[in-house]
Amino acid sequence: MDKSIEIDPVYYDHGRDDYIDSDFASETTSLSSSIYRGVFENGRRYQTVREGASWFPSDEQQFESLEAAHLLCILLDANTENPLYQAPLKDPKQILDIGTGRGNWAIDVADIFPNATVRGVDLFPPPGEWLPPNCIMEVDDVLQEWTWRQSFDLIHMRQLIGAFTPVEWDLLFAQCYKNLIPGGWIEQIEGDPRIQCSDSSMSPESSMVQFTQAVFLAGQEWNHPLDTLDTMRTAMEKAGFVDIHEKTYRWPVGPWARDPTLKEAGRLHYHQWTAGMEGWGMYLLTKFGVPRPWAKEEVLVLLAKVRKELQDPHIHMWQYARRVWGRKPTAEEQEEKEKEKEKEKEEVKVKSEEVDAKH
Ligand SMILES: C[S@@+](CC[C@H](N)C(=O)[O-])C[C@H]1O[C@@H](n2cnc3c(N)ncnc32)[C@H](O)[C@@H]1O
């Protein structure tokens, strides 16, 4: 595991007991307005394709959080050849982004690969008014049988944490496998909802710990576990993917890190948090809160306390994130595997015949 994030000791306003640079803490207004209706609950908008299919609000506030997360992911891979994905694909032609949300990733990938066709699919239509001509946004439920006619070179997923039950994840990875060309790549990046702190600056009784634990438990209660970053690699292996790689990140919450890149990452992640946390908590806690579902007001009261902690520069919170990418075997590799299986079957048959002959 990488070493701890070093803390910037001069990043406090001692007079105000606050961050010196408070710009990052201002919550900007909505990025765009949407013409799509959805269904409203507890003041948030949700998709209507399949009732109860997603706990994730599809509204301006949540899209804003996604935008910050998009920039955060790019920033932390800015030193790599392609910060949008790590799979070694130089000239992809058919790309699919599952659960595209606001569509940031699909749009950026379409921009850098003008000869590729990039499809973003989600239960809710992305709000963008302009799309690159090679980017197509579709509204669909990826748990249904896929109807795309072409196979993909690359299938991408980001922040689909808790979107599916373990059985549904297996089905989804099997669909991905089936719909990739031989040698095609799958890539997924997920954040960990559990909060970390490497010193004593965050109390185990803090509102942040309470909130993240409550949300984590609610995910378990619903059988949509939120530890997707820990399970996705095994799920890929189970589906048949090979040549699997992974990269782990630490996302600081707030600009408390000394390193300039991590400081910027902390600003972005802070925005992801402040815009996103109500959406992360509201659906799960009001429906699957443990030991009983919470009232909307209870969620809001706890979030007000979390917000205060987020603004405290003395608390050095961070979260893990992980990116995993793997390949569907090539046609030759698949053939080789089939031959091996046949050989094993033959060996078992010969052995059992020998045993039968002895008796
Ligand atoms: C946290 S958002 C991630 C958005 C985007 N991948 C990003 O990183 O900006 C999760 C998205 O998955 C979508 N989603 C959940 N279940 C889905 C399903 N069964 N089919 C298609 N999209 C789904 C949700 O509507 C939501 O927009």
Short mmCIF file of C-alpha atoms and ligand atoms in Angstrom, two decimals:
data_model
loop_
_atom_site.label_atom_id
_atom_site.label_comp_id
_atom_site.label_asym_id
_atom_site.label_seq_id
_atom_site.Cartn_x
_atom_site.Cartn_y
_atom_site.Cartn_z
CA MET A 1 0.00 0.00 0.00
CA ASP A 2 1.34 3.50 -0.74
CA LYS A 3 2.67 5.63 2.11
CA SER A 4 0.61 8.13 4.12
CA ILE A 5 -0.38 11.47 2.65
CA GLU A 6 1.87 14.19 4.06
CA ILE A 7 -0.02 17.08 5.71
CA ASP A 8 0.58 20.71 4.71
CA PRO A 9 1.36 22.39 8.09
CA VAL A 10 0.76 25.97 6.88
CA TYR A 11 -2.67 25.45 5.43
CA TYR A 12 -4.60 26.90 8.36
CA ASP A 13 -5.89 30.35 9.11
CA HIS A 14 -5.00 30.41 12.80
CA GLY A 15 -7.17 33.50 13.38
CA ARG A 16 -10.29 31.86 11.99
CA ASP A 17 -9.41 28.24 12.68
CA ASP A 18 -10.38 27.67 9.07
CA TYR A 19 -8.79 27.01 5.69
CA ILE A 20 -6.82 30.05 4.40
CA ASP A 21 -8.08 29.43 0.89
CA SER A 22 -11.80 29.06 1.37
CA ASP A 23 -12.59 29.28 -2.35
CA PHE A 24 -12.66 25.54 -2.73
CA ALA A 25 -15.32 25.39 -0.06
CA SER A 26 -17.86 27.54 -1.92
CA GLU A 27 -20.56 25.37 -3.39
CA THR A 28 -21.21 26.48 -6.93
CA THR A 29 -24.60 26.55 -8.52
CA SER A 30 -25.95 23.83 -10.79
CA LEU A 31 -23.94 23.13 -13.91
CA SER A 32 -26.92 22.77 -16.17
CA SER A 33 -30.67 22.42 -16.07
CA SER A 34 -32.48 19.33 -17.23
CA ILE A 35 -35.62 19.02 -19.30
CA TYR A 36 -36.22 15.45 -18.21
CA ARG A 37 -38.77 14.72 -15.55
CA GLY A 38 -37.83 11.64 -13.53
CA VAL A 39 -39.56 11.01 -10.22
CA PHE A 40 -39.04 13.18 -7.13
CA GLU A 41 -38.60 11.87 -3.62
CA ASN A 42 -37.31 13.76 -0.58
CA GLY A 43 -36.51 16.67 -2.86
CA ARG A 44 -34.28 14.61 -5.18
CA ARG A 45 -34.91 13.36 -8.71
CA TYR A 46 -34.56 9.67 -9.60
CA GLN A 47 -34.76 7.67 -12.81
CA THR A 48 -38.01 6.04 -13.88
CA VAL A 49 -36.79 3.24 -16.21
CA ARG A 50 -37.14 0.57 -13.53
CA GLU A 51 -38.58 1.39 -10.12
CA GLY A 52 -35.97 1.04 -7.38
CA ALA A 53 -33.21 0.23 -9.87
CA SER A 54 -30.85 2.93 -8.65
CA TRP A 55 -30.21 4.65 -5.35
CA PHE A 56 -28.39 7.41 -7.14
CA PRO A 57 -30.26 10.68 -7.76
CA SER A 58 -30.12 11.93 -11.35
CA ASP A 59 -30.31 15.66 -10.80
CA GLU A 60 -28.18 18.76 -11.15
CA GLN A 61 -26.75 18.51 -7.65
CA GLN A 62 -25.57 14.94 -8.17
CA PHE A 63 -24.25 15.69 -11.66
CA GLU A 64 -22.15 18.42 -10.11
CA SER A 65 -20.63 15.89 -7.73
CA LEU A 66 -19.90 13.60 -10.71
CA GLU A 67 -18.17 16.41 -12.54
CA ALA A 68 -15.82 16.96 -9.58
CA ALA A 69 -15.14 13.20 -9.40
CA HIS A 70 -14.36 13.12 -13.12
CA LEU A 71 -11.74 15.86 -12.72
CA LEU A 72 -10.37 14.14 -9.62
CA CYS A 73 -9.83 10.88 -11.50
CA ILE A 74 -8.15 12.67 -14.42
CA LEU A 75 -5.92 14.69 -12.12
CA LEU A 76 -4.57 11.65 -10.28
CA ASP A 77 -3.64 9.96 -13.56
CA ALA A 78 -2.49 13.14 -15.30
CA ASN A 79 1.07 11.79 -15.32
CA THR A 80 0.06 8.74 -17.38
CA GLU A 81 -0.20 8.42 -21.14
CA ASN A 82 -3.99 8.48 -21.06
CA PRO A 83 -5.60 9.74 -17.84
CA LEU A 84 -9.06 8.57 -18.97
CA TYR A 85 -8.21 4.90 -18.88
CA GLN A 86 -5.20 2.70 -18.23
CA ALA A 87 -5.99 -0.28 -20.48
CA PRO A 88 -3.31 -0.47 -23.20
CA LEU A 89 -5.62 0.39 -26.09
CA LYS A 90 -4.16 2.92 -28.50
CA ASP A 91 -6.85 3.08 -31.16
CA PRO A 92 -10.21 1.86 -29.84
CA LYS A 93 -13.11 1.91 -32.27
CA GLN A 94 -16.15 0.87 -30.22
CA ILE A 95 -16.39 1.98 -26.60
CA LEU A 96 -19.16 1.62 -24.04
CA ASP A 97 -19.47 3.57 -20.78
CA ILE A 98 -21.91 1.81 -18.45
CA GLY A 99 -23.82 4.05 -16.02
CA THR A 100 -22.44 7.13 -17.76
CA GLY A 101 -24.22 9.58 -15.41
CA ARG A 102 -23.52 13.08 -16.64
CA GLY A 103 -21.51 11.58 -19.50
CA ASN A 104 -18.20 13.36 -18.75
CA TRP A 105 -16.02 10.35 -19.36
CA ALA A 106 -17.76 9.29 -22.58
CA ILE A 107 -17.59 12.84 -23.97
CA ASP A 108 -13.89 13.27 -23.19
CA VAL A 109 -13.01 9.88 -24.65
CA ALA A 110 -15.02 10.71 -27.81
CA ASP A 111 -13.03 13.96 -28.07
CA ILE A 112 -9.64 12.30 -27.91
CA PHE A 113 -10.61 9.43 -30.24
CA PRO A 114 -12.60 11.13 -33.05
CA ASN A 115 -12.53 7.89 -35.09
CA ALA A 116 -14.14 5.88 -32.33
CA THR A 117 -17.83 5.56 -31.51
CA VAL A 118 -18.43 6.07 -27.81
CA ARG A 119 -21.74 5.03 -26.28
CA GLY A 120 -22.81 6.13 -22.83
CA VAL A 121 -25.72 4.25 -21.29
CA ASP A 122 -27.67 5.18 -18.19
CA LEU A 123 -31.11 4.89 -16.64
CA PHE A 124 -31.42 8.65 -16.89
CA PRO A 125 -30.61 10.81 -19.94
CA PRO A 126 -27.41 12.82 -19.46
CA PRO A 127 -28.11 16.54 -19.27
CA GLY A 128 -25.55 17.79 -21.82
CA GLU A 129 -26.82 20.00 -24.62
CA TRP A 130 -23.84 19.34 -26.86
CA LEU A 131 -22.18 16.03 -27.66
CA PRO A 132 -19.24 15.23 -29.92
CA PRO A 133 -20.62 13.71 -33.16
CA ASN A 134 -19.04 10.35 -32.31
CA CYS A 135 -20.66 10.16 -28.86
CA ILE A 136 -24.08 8.55 -28.45
CA MET A 137 -26.07 8.67 -25.23
CA GLU A 138 -28.66 5.98 -24.61
CA VAL A 139 -31.21 5.39 -21.89
CA ASP A 140 -31.37 1.73 -20.93
CA ASP A 141 -31.08 -0.72 -18.08
CA VAL A 142 -27.82 -2.64 -18.47
CA LEU A 143 -29.27 -5.57 -16.54
CA GLN A 144 -31.56 -6.29 -19.48
CA GLU A 145 -30.31 -8.34 -22.43
CA TRP A 146 -28.05 -6.06 -24.50
CA THR A 147 -29.23 -5.18 -27.98
CA TRP A 148 -26.12 -3.49 -29.39
CA ARG A 149 -25.16 -5.19 -32.63
CA GLN A 150 -21.45 -4.50 -32.54
CA SER A 151 -18.88 -5.81 -30.06
CA PHE A 152 -16.81 -3.37 -28.04
CA ASP A 153 -13.04 -2.84 -27.77
CA LEU A 154 -13.41 -1.22 -24.37
CA ILE A 155 -16.12 -1.24 -21.72
CA HIS A 156 -15.73 1.29 -18.93
CA MET A 157 -17.45 1.68 -15.57
CA ARG A 158 -16.88 4.32 -12.94
CA GLN A 159 -18.49 4.87 -9.54
CA LEU A 160 -21.10 2.17 -9.95
CA ILE A 161 -20.61 1.35 -6.29
CA GLY A 162 -23.67 -0.33 -4.85
CA ALA A 163 -25.53 -0.24 -8.17
CA PHE A 164 -26.15 -4.00 -8.20
CA THR A 165 -26.54 -7.08 -6.03
CA PRO A 166 -23.61 -9.58 -6.16
CA VAL A 167 -25.65 -11.82 -8.50
CA GLU A 168 -26.41 -8.85 -10.77
CA TRP A 169 -22.72 -7.90 -10.85
CA ASP A 170 -21.90 -11.42 -12.05
CA LEU A 171 -24.55 -11.15 -14.77
CA LEU A 172 -23.23 -7.75 -15.80
CA PHE A 173 -19.61 -8.91 -16.05
CA ALA A 174 -20.78 -11.92 -18.06
CA GLN A 175 -22.61 -9.56 -20.46
CA CYS A 176 -19.48 -7.41 -20.74
CA TYR A 177 -17.39 -10.47 -21.50
CA LYS A 178 -19.84 -11.66 -24.14
CA ASN A 179 -20.01 -8.24 -25.81
CA LEU A 180 -16.27 -7.51 -25.99
CA ILE A 181 -14.17 -8.49 -28.99
CA PRO A 182 -11.55 -11.17 -28.24
CA GLY A 183 -8.63 -9.24 -26.72
CA GLY A 184 -10.96 -6.34 -25.74
CA TRP A 185 -10.61 -4.60 -22.38
CA ILE A 186 -12.82 -3.87 -19.41
CA GLU A 187 -11.93 -1.14 -16.92
CA GLN A 188 -13.57 -0.03 -13.71
CA ILE A 189 -12.73 2.57 -11.09
CA GLU A 190 -14.49 2.76 -7.73
CA GLY A 191 -14.13 4.77 -4.54
CA ASP A 192 -14.41 3.33 -1.05
CA PRO A 193 -17.30 4.83 0.96
CA ARG A 194 -15.44 4.09 4.20
CA ILE A 195 -13.54 7.07 5.52
CA GLN A 196 -9.89 6.88 6.63
CA CYS A 197 -7.61 9.04 8.72
CA SER A 198 -3.93 8.27 9.30
CA ASP A 199 -3.52 10.36 12.47
CA SER A 200 -5.74 11.13 15.44
CA SER A 201 -7.42 14.14 13.82
CA MET A 202 -10.72 12.33 13.14
CA SER A 203 -12.60 11.01 16.13
CA PRO A 204 -14.11 7.52 15.71
CA GLU A 205 -17.32 9.14 17.05
CA SER A 206 -17.29 11.86 14.38
CA SER A 207 -20.40 12.53 12.32
CA MET A 208 -18.42 11.58 9.23
CA VAL A 209 -17.68 8.12 10.62
CA GLN A 210 -21.31 7.73 11.71
CA PHE A 211 -22.58 8.76 8.29
CA THR A 212 -20.24 6.56 6.25
CA GLN A 213 -20.87 3.56 8.50
CA ALA A 214 -24.65 4.04 8.35
CA VAL A 215 -24.59 4.28 4.55
CA PHE A 216 -22.34 1.22 4.30
CA LEU A 217 -24.70 -0.81 6.52
CA ALA A 218 -27.73 0.34 4.52
CA GLY A 219 -26.06 -0.93 1.33
CA GLN A 220 -25.59 -4.32 3.01
CA GLU A 221 -29.18 -4.32 4.24
CA TRP A 222 -30.39 -3.79 0.65
CA ASN A 223 -27.98 -6.44 -0.66
CA HIS A 224 -26.27 -3.80 -2.79
CA PRO A 225 -22.91 -3.89 -0.99
CA LEU A 226 -20.84 -0.72 -1.24
CA ASP A 227 -17.45 -2.45 -1.18
CA THR A 228 -17.40 -2.71 -4.97
CA LEU A 229 -13.74 -1.64 -5.06
CA ASP A 230 -12.86 -4.82 -3.12
CA THR A 231 -14.98 -7.20 -5.16
CA MET A 232 -14.66 -6.05 -8.78
CA ARG A 233 -11.36 -7.79 -9.48
CA THR A 234 -12.65 -11.20 -8.36
CA ALA A 235 -15.85 -10.62 -10.32
CA MET A 236 -13.81 -9.93 -13.46
CA GLU A 237 -11.72 -13.07 -12.92
CA LYS A 238 -14.89 -15.11 -12.41
CA ALA A 239 -16.28 -13.80 -15.72
CA GLY A 240 -13.14 -15.04 -17.51
CA PHE A 241 -11.06 -11.88 -17.85
CA VAL A 242 -7.28 -12.30 -17.80
CA ASP A 243 -4.22 -10.05 -17.61
CA ILE A 244 -5.83 -8.10 -14.77
CA HIS A 245 -4.08 -5.03 -13.37
CA GLU A 246 -4.98 -2.66 -10.59
CA LYS A 247 -3.98 0.68 -9.18
CA THR A 248 -4.95 2.01 -5.76
CA TYR A 249 -5.35 5.72 -4.99
CA ARG A 250 -5.83 7.81 -1.88
CA TRP A 251 -8.31 10.62 -2.25
CA PRO A 252 -7.81 13.30 0.43
CA VAL A 253 -11.00 15.13 1.45
CA GLY A 254 -10.12 18.85 1.49
CA PRO A 255 -6.85 20.57 0.57
CA TRP A 256 -4.88 19.52 3.63
CA ALA A 257 -2.13 17.58 1.81
CA ARG A 258 1.30 19.15 1.27
CA ASP A 259 1.78 17.69 -2.20
CA PRO A 260 0.29 20.15 -4.77
CA THR A 261 -1.44 17.43 -6.81
CA LEU A 262 -2.99 15.86 -3.73
CA LYS A 263 -3.96 19.32 -2.48
CA GLU A 264 -5.88 19.93 -5.72
CA ALA A 265 -7.28 16.42 -5.54
CA GLY A 266 -8.50 17.25 -2.02
CA ARG A 267 -10.30 20.35 -3.29
CA LEU A 268 -12.05 18.35 -5.99
CA HIS A 269 -12.94 15.52 -3.64
CA TYR A 270 -14.32 18.05 -1.16
CA HIS A 271 -16.63 19.27 -3.94
CA GLN A 272 -17.56 15.72 -4.77
CA TRP A 273 -18.50 15.27 -1.12
CA THR A 274 -20.43 18.48 -0.52
CA ALA A 275 -22.45 18.14 -3.72
CA GLY A 276 -22.81 14.37 -3.49
CA MET A 277 -23.31 13.36 0.13
CA GLU A 278 -27.03 14.07 0.41
CA GLY A 279 -27.63 11.92 -2.67
CA TRP A 280 -25.40 9.15 -1.31
CA GLY A 281 -27.29 9.07 1.98
CA MET A 282 -30.91 10.00 1.31
CA TYR A 283 -32.18 7.00 -0.64
CA LEU A 284 -30.21 4.37 1.26
CA LEU A 285 -30.85 5.69 4.76
CA THR A 286 -34.55 6.52 4.32
CA LYS A 287 -35.22 3.09 2.80
CA PHE A 288 -32.64 0.71 4.25
CA GLY A 289 -31.28 2.47 7.33
CA VAL A 290 -30.30 0.04 10.11
CA PRO A 291 -31.92 -0.87 12.48
CA ARG A 292 -34.85 1.06 10.90
CA PRO A 293 -35.24 3.44 7.99
CA TRP A 294 -34.34 7.04 8.85
CA ALA A 295 -36.58 10.10 8.48
CA LYS A 296 -35.45 12.61 5.86
CA GLU A 297 -34.84 15.15 8.66
CA GLU A 298 -32.53 12.76 10.50
CA VAL A 299 -30.40 12.42 7.38
CA LEU A 300 -30.26 16.19 6.93
CA VAL A 301 -29.30 16.83 10.57
CA LEU A 302 -26.40 14.38 10.40
CA LEU A 303 -25.29 15.80 7.06
CA ALA A 304 -25.19 19.33 8.51
CA LYS A 305 -22.70 18.04 11.10
CA VAL A 306 -20.70 16.19 8.44
CA ARG A 307 -20.52 19.43 6.43
CA LYS A 308 -18.95 21.19 9.43
CA GLU A 309 -16.34 18.46 9.77
CA LEU A 310 -15.59 18.64 6.07
CA GLN A 311 -14.79 22.34 6.49
CA ASP A 312 -12.42 21.72 9.38
CA PRO A 313 -8.84 21.83 8.06
CA HIS A 314 -7.53 20.02 11.13
CA ILE A 315 -9.27 16.78 10.18
CA HIS A 316 -7.19 14.81 7.69
CA MET A 317 -9.76 12.53 6.08
CA TRP A 318 -9.17 10.47 2.97
CA GLN A 319 -10.62 7.54 1.09
CA TYR A 320 -9.28 4.68 -0.96
CA ALA A 321 -10.14 4.32 -4.62
CA ARG A 322 -9.13 1.53 -6.95
CA ARG A 323 -8.92 1.08 -10.70
CA VAL A 324 -8.93 -2.42 -12.18
CA TRP A 325 -8.56 -3.31 -15.84
CA GLY A 326 -8.51 -6.70 -17.54
CA ARG A 327 -8.67 -8.32 -20.95
CA LYS A 328 -10.94 -10.82 -22.62
CA PRO A 329 -8.67 -13.63 -23.88
CA THR A 330 -7.72 -13.49 -27.56
CA ALA A 331 -9.19 -16.06 -29.97
CA GLU A 332 -5.92 -18.08 -29.76
CA GLU A 333 -5.96 -17.99 -25.95
CA GLN A 334 -9.60 -19.12 -25.92
CA GLU A 335 -8.77 -21.97 -28.30
CA GLU A 336 -5.81 -22.97 -26.14
CA LYS A 337 -8.05 -22.97 -23.05
CA GLU A 338 -10.65 -25.13 -24.80
CA LYS A 339 -7.92 -27.61 -25.76
CA GLU A 340 -6.67 -27.73 -22.16
CA LYS A 341 -10.21 -28.37 -20.92
CA GLU A 342 -10.65 -31.20 -23.43
CA LYS A 343 -7.32 -32.67 -22.36
CA GLU A 344 -8.32 -32.52 -18.68
CA LYS A 345 -11.65 -34.18 -19.47
CA GLU A 346 -9.85 -36.92 -21.40
CA GLU A 347 -7.42 -37.51 -18.49
CA VAL A 348 -10.30 -37.80 -16.00
CA LYS A 349 -12.07 -40.24 -18.34
CA VAL A 350 -8.94 -42.41 -18.73
CA LYS A 351 -8.37 -42.45 -14.95
CA SER A 352 -11.95 -43.50 -14.19
CA GLU A 353 -11.72 -46.23 -16.86
CA GLU A 354 -8.54 -47.50 -15.17
CA VAL A 355 -10.29 -47.52 -11.78
CA ASP A 356 -13.27 -49.39 -13.29
CA ALA A 357 -10.92 -51.93 -14.92
CA LYS A 358 -9.25 -52.67 -11.54
CA HIS A 359 -12.61 -53.48 -9.89
C1 LIG B 1 -22.48 7.34 -9.38
S1 LIG B 1 -23.15 7.45 -10.97
C2 LIG B 1 -21.67 7.34 -11.95
C3 LIG B 1 -21.73 8.14 -13.22
C4 LIG B 1 -20.52 8.09 -14.13
N1 LIG B 1 -20.06 6.74 -14.36
C5 LIG B 1 -19.39 8.93 -13.64
O1 LIG B 1 -18.42 8.39 -13.12
O2 LIG B 1 -19.47 10.16 -13.76
C6 LIG B 1 -23.88 5.85 -11.21
C7 LIG B 1 -24.77 5.84 -12.43
O3 LIG B 1 -25.12 4.48 -12.73
C8 LIG B 1 -26.43 4.50 -13.27
N2 LIG B 1 -27.02 3.16 -13.19
C9 LIG B 1 -27.33 2.46 -12.07
N3 LIG B 1 -27.92 1.29 -12.39
C10 LIG B 1 -27.98 1.25 -13.75
C11 LIG B 1 -28.51 0.31 -14.68
N4 LIG B 1 -29.10 -0.81 -14.26
N5 LIG B 1 -28.41 0.58 -16.00
C12 LIG B 1 -27.82 1.73 -16.43
N6 LIG B 1 -27.31 2.66 -15.60
C13 LIG B 1 -27.40 2.43 -14.28
C14 LIG B 1 -27.13 5.54 -12.40
O4 LIG B 1 -28.31 6.03 -13.03
C15 LIG B 1 -26.05 6.60 -12.24
O5 LIG B 1 -26.13 7.62 -13.18
#
